[in-house]
Amino acid sequence: MKPNIGIPEKDREAINQGLQKLLADTYFLYLKTHNYHWNVTGPLFNTLHLMFMTQYTELWNALDLIAERIRSLGYPAPGTYKAFSSLTSLKEEDGVPKAEEMLKNLVEGHEAVIRTARAILPSADSGGDEVTTDLLTQRLDIHEKTAWMLRSMLE
């Protein structure tokens, strides 16, 4: 049964497609951040280890919010590595980078998620989807703040 929630189907589909990309980007960023938490070394080990844990925990919790919004719009949420790999705009790297490179990679990852989230706003606005707009606004706030904090560590 299709949802009858006051959002036209073409708008729901466009929002869904954007949210699927956001989910994939968020998952890839979660995985990268968790990987860095496990593998960071150097003089800032404790600071970065704890910071990465805070960040990957936040990302993990966001995954459920995004997936449930996709379901609320009447679509299945992607949930496989194959699906995420085809949807994400983030790049994986080989090996374990040094701590400073980890910070740079995470800045780039958060900025990519920001661009993905921002690209969904016109569809949400067009469809009158205030719930998705609210979700996106919250995600943008978190990712922009996190990117700023990570950039500050590189100065």
mmCIF file of C-alpha atoms in Angstrom:
data_model
loop_
_atom_site.group_PDB
_atom_site.id
_atom_site.type_symbol
_atom_site.label_atom_id
_atom_site.label_comp_id
_atom_site.label_asym_id
_atom_site.label_seq_id
_atom_site.Cartn_x
_atom_site.Cartn_y
_atom_site.Cartn_z
ATOM 1 C CA MET A 1 0.000 0.000 0.000
ATOM 2 C CA LYS A 2 1.459 3.342 -1.054
ATOM 3 C CA PRO A 3 1.569 6.087 1.542
ATOM 4 C CA ASN A 4 -0.957 8.898 1.187
ATOM 5 C CA ILE A 5 0.883 11.546 3.223
ATOM 6 C CA GLY A 6 0.312 14.641 1.111
ATOM 7 C CA ILE A 7 3.615 14.489 -0.786
ATOM 8 C CA PRO A 8 3.186 13.869 -4.526
ATOM 9 C CA GLU A 9 4.700 10.590 -5.717
ATOM 10 C CA LYS A 10 7.239 12.271 -8.026
ATOM 11 C CA ASP A 11 8.484 14.373 -5.112
ATOM 12 C CA ARG A 12 8.567 11.354 -2.793
ATOM 13 C CA GLU A 13 10.642 9.493 -5.386
ATOM 14 C CA ALA A 14 13.105 12.368 -5.777
ATOM 15 C CA ILE A 15 13.426 12.727 -1.996
ATOM 16 C CA ASN A 16 13.881 8.964 -1.655
ATOM 17 C CA GLN A 17 16.674 8.916 -4.226
ATOM 18 C CA GLY A 18 18.460 11.720 -2.409
ATOM 19 C CA LEU A 19 18.001 10.112 0.997
ATOM 20 C CA GLN A 20 19.364 6.811 -0.317
ATOM 21 C CA LYS A 21 22.543 8.656 -1.353
ATOM 22 C CA LEU A 22 22.653 10.381 2.027
ATOM 23 C CA LEU A 23 22.297 7.026 3.777
ATOM 24 C CA ALA A 24 25.129 5.534 1.707
ATOM 25 C CA ASP A 25 27.395 8.543 2.287
ATOM 26 C CA THR A 26 26.644 8.463 6.003
ATOM 27 C CA TYR A 27 27.394 4.740 6.175
ATOM 28 C CA PHE A 28 30.693 5.119 4.336
ATOM 29 C CA LEU A 29 31.664 8.037 6.585
ATOM 30 C CA TYR A 30 30.668 6.010 9.657
ATOM 31 C CA LEU A 31 32.833 3.096 8.528
ATOM 32 C CA LYS A 32 35.798 5.352 7.720
ATOM 33 C CA THR A 33 35.546 7.126 11.074
ATOM 34 C CA HIS A 34 35.311 3.845 12.981
ATOM 35 C CA ASN A 35 38.309 2.502 11.065
ATOM 36 C CA TYR A 36 40.297 5.603 12.009
ATOM 37 C CA HIS A 37 39.252 5.202 15.655
ATOM 38 C CA TRP A 38 40.738 1.707 15.650
ATOM 39 C CA ASN A 39 43.916 2.593 13.776
ATOM 40 C CA VAL A 40 44.969 6.124 14.754
ATOM 41 C CA THR A 41 48.488 6.491 16.186
ATOM 42 C CA GLY A 42 50.794 9.311 17.171
ATOM 43 C CA PRO A 43 51.005 12.070 19.765
ATOM 44 C CA LEU A 44 47.300 12.933 19.446
ATOM 45 C CA PHE A 45 46.219 9.315 19.823
ATOM 46 C CA ASN A 46 43.979 9.746 22.863
ATOM 47 C CA THR A 47 42.383 12.968 21.610
ATOM 48 C CA LEU A 48 41.656 11.575 18.150
ATOM 49 C CA HIS A 49 40.670 8.119 19.392
ATOM 50 C CA LEU A 50 38.000 9.634 21.657
ATOM 51 C CA MET A 51 36.902 12.236 19.103
ATOM 52 C CA PHE A 52 36.494 9.595 16.392
ATOM 53 C CA MET A 53 34.430 7.444 18.774
ATOM 54 C CA THR A 54 32.077 10.356 19.453
ATOM 55 C CA GLN A 55 31.783 10.997 15.721
ATOM 56 C CA TYR A 56 31.193 7.411 14.617
ATOM 57 C CA THR A 57 28.596 6.937 17.354
ATOM 58 C CA GLU A 58 26.701 10.001 16.121
ATOM 59 C CA LEU A 59 26.905 8.753 12.528
ATOM 60 C CA TRP A 60 25.704 5.278 13.552
ATOM 61 C CA ASN A 61 22.626 6.786 15.208
ATOM 62 C CA ALA A 62 21.945 8.966 12.158
ATOM 63 C CA LEU A 63 21.788 5.923 9.894
ATOM 64 C CA ASP A 64 18.593 4.739 11.538
ATOM 65 C CA LEU A 65 16.946 8.160 11.264
ATOM 66 C CA ILE A 66 17.712 8.414 7.548
ATOM 67 C CA ALA A 67 16.658 4.820 6.787
ATOM 68 C CA GLU A 68 13.416 5.227 8.715
ATOM 69 C CA ARG A 69 12.621 8.416 6.787
ATOM 70 C CA ILE A 70 13.076 6.488 3.536
ATOM 71 C CA ARG A 71 10.678 3.834 4.855
ATOM 72 C CA SER A 72 8.176 6.500 5.956
ATOM 73 C CA LEU A 73 8.120 7.775 2.385
ATOM 74 C CA GLY A 74 7.178 4.278 1.200
ATOM 75 C CA TYR A 75 10.480 2.965 -0.134
ATOM 76 C CA PRO A 76 12.859 0.212 0.944
ATOM 77 C CA ALA A 77 16.058 1.490 2.532
ATOM 78 C CA PRO A 78 19.248 0.209 0.924
ATOM 79 C CA GLY A 79 21.249 -1.912 3.321
ATOM 80 C CA THR A 80 23.988 -3.781 1.497
ATOM 81 C CA TYR A 81 27.592 -2.912 0.735
ATOM 82 C CA LYS A 82 26.810 -3.328 -2.959
ATOM 83 C CA ALA A 83 23.957 -0.819 -2.762
ATOM 84 C CA PHE A 84 25.929 1.628 -0.639
ATOM 85 C CA SER A 85 28.941 1.359 -2.959
ATOM 86 C CA SER A 86 26.833 2.256 -5.972
ATOM 87 C CA LEU A 87 25.138 5.194 -4.198
ATOM 88 C CA THR A 88 27.925 6.878 -2.242
ATOM 89 C CA SER A 89 29.996 9.846 -3.334
ATOM 90 C CA LEU A 90 32.755 9.059 -0.814
ATOM 91 C CA LYS A 91 36.012 7.380 -1.743
ATOM 92 C CA GLU A 92 37.752 4.614 0.115
ATOM 93 C CA GLU A 93 41.494 4.657 0.551
ATOM 94 C CA ASP A 94 43.907 1.765 0.788
ATOM 95 C CA GLY A 95 45.966 1.223 3.893
ATOM 96 C CA VAL A 96 45.994 3.233 7.088
ATOM 97 C CA PRO A 97 46.767 6.931 6.688
ATOM 98 C CA LYS A 98 48.680 8.989 9.240
ATOM 99 C CA ALA A 99 46.625 10.958 11.763
ATOM 100 C CA GLU A 100 46.782 14.259 9.857
ATOM 101 C CA GLU A 101 45.642 12.558 6.655
ATOM 102 C CA MET A 102 42.788 10.948 8.583
ATOM 103 C CA LEU A 103 41.639 14.417 9.624
ATOM 104 C CA LYS A 104 41.824 15.692 6.035
ATOM 105 C CA ASN A 105 39.926 12.649 4.752
ATOM 106 C CA LEU A 106 37.199 13.132 7.356
ATOM 107 C CA VAL A 107 36.848 16.827 6.495
ATOM 108 C CA GLU A 108 36.377 15.816 2.861
ATOM 109 C CA GLY A 109 33.906 13.107 3.895
ATOM 110 C CA HIS A 110 31.779 15.440 5.990
ATOM 111 C CA GLU A 111 31.820 18.057 3.233
ATOM 112 C CA ALA A 112 30.670 15.420 0.725
ATOM 113 C CA VAL A 113 27.787 14.457 3.033
ATOM 114 C CA ILE A 114 26.913 18.153 3.376
ATOM 115 C CA ARG A 115 26.697 18.508 -0.402
ATOM 116 C CA THR A 116 24.568 15.358 -0.662
ATOM 117 C CA ALA A 117 22.172 16.554 2.047
ATOM 118 C CA ARG A 118 21.935 20.062 0.621
ATOM 119 C CA ALA A 119 21.075 18.665 -2.830
ATOM 120 C CA ILE A 120 17.916 17.033 -1.397
ATOM 121 C CA LEU A 121 16.487 20.271 0.020
ATOM 122 C CA PRO A 122 14.879 21.500 -3.245
ATOM 123 C CA SER A 123 12.951 18.226 -3.640
ATOM 124 C CA ALA A 124 11.836 18.282 -0.005
ATOM 125 C CA ASP A 125 10.759 21.900 -0.401
ATOM 126 C CA SER A 126 8.935 21.200 -3.666
ATOM 127 C CA GLY A 127 7.019 18.324 -2.066
ATOM 128 C CA GLY A 128 6.228 20.222 1.130
ATOM 129 C CA ASP A 129 8.150 17.582 3.089
ATOM 130 C CA GLU A 130 8.902 19.430 6.315
ATOM 131 C CA VAL A 131 9.970 16.236 8.095
ATOM 132 C CA THR A 132 12.751 15.544 5.592
ATOM 133 C CA THR A 133 13.703 19.234 5.605
ATOM 134 C CA ASP A 134 14.017 19.091 9.389
ATOM 135 C CA LEU A 135 16.116 15.926 9.214
ATOM 136 C CA LEU A 136 18.368 17.490 6.583
ATOM 137 C CA THR A 137 18.741 20.703 8.566
ATOM 138 C CA GLN A 138 19.821 18.717 11.614
ATOM 139 C CA ARG A 139 22.272 16.648 9.575
ATOM 140 C CA LEU A 140 23.712 19.754 7.908
ATOM 141 C CA ASP A 141 24.250 21.393 11.286
ATOM 142 C CA ILE A 142 26.092 18.358 12.652
ATOM 143 C CA HIS A 143 28.260 17.789 9.566
ATOM 144 C CA GLU A 144 29.155 21.463 9.137
ATOM 145 C CA LYS A 145 30.152 21.741 12.800
ATOM 146 C CA THR A 146 32.154 18.511 12.654
ATOM 147 C CA ALA A 147 33.951 19.597 9.462
ATOM 148 C CA TRP A 148 34.819 22.921 11.102
ATOM 149 C CA MET A 149 36.221 21.170 14.191
ATOM 150 C CA LEU A 150 38.269 18.772 12.090
ATOM 151 C CA ARG A 151 39.588 21.628 9.925
ATOM 152 C CA SER A 152 40.551 23.503 13.101
ATOM 153 C CA MET A 153 42.759 20.609 14.157
ATOM 154 C CA LEU A 154 44.691 20.925 10.892
ATOM 155 C CA GLU A 155 45.654 24.576 11.430
#
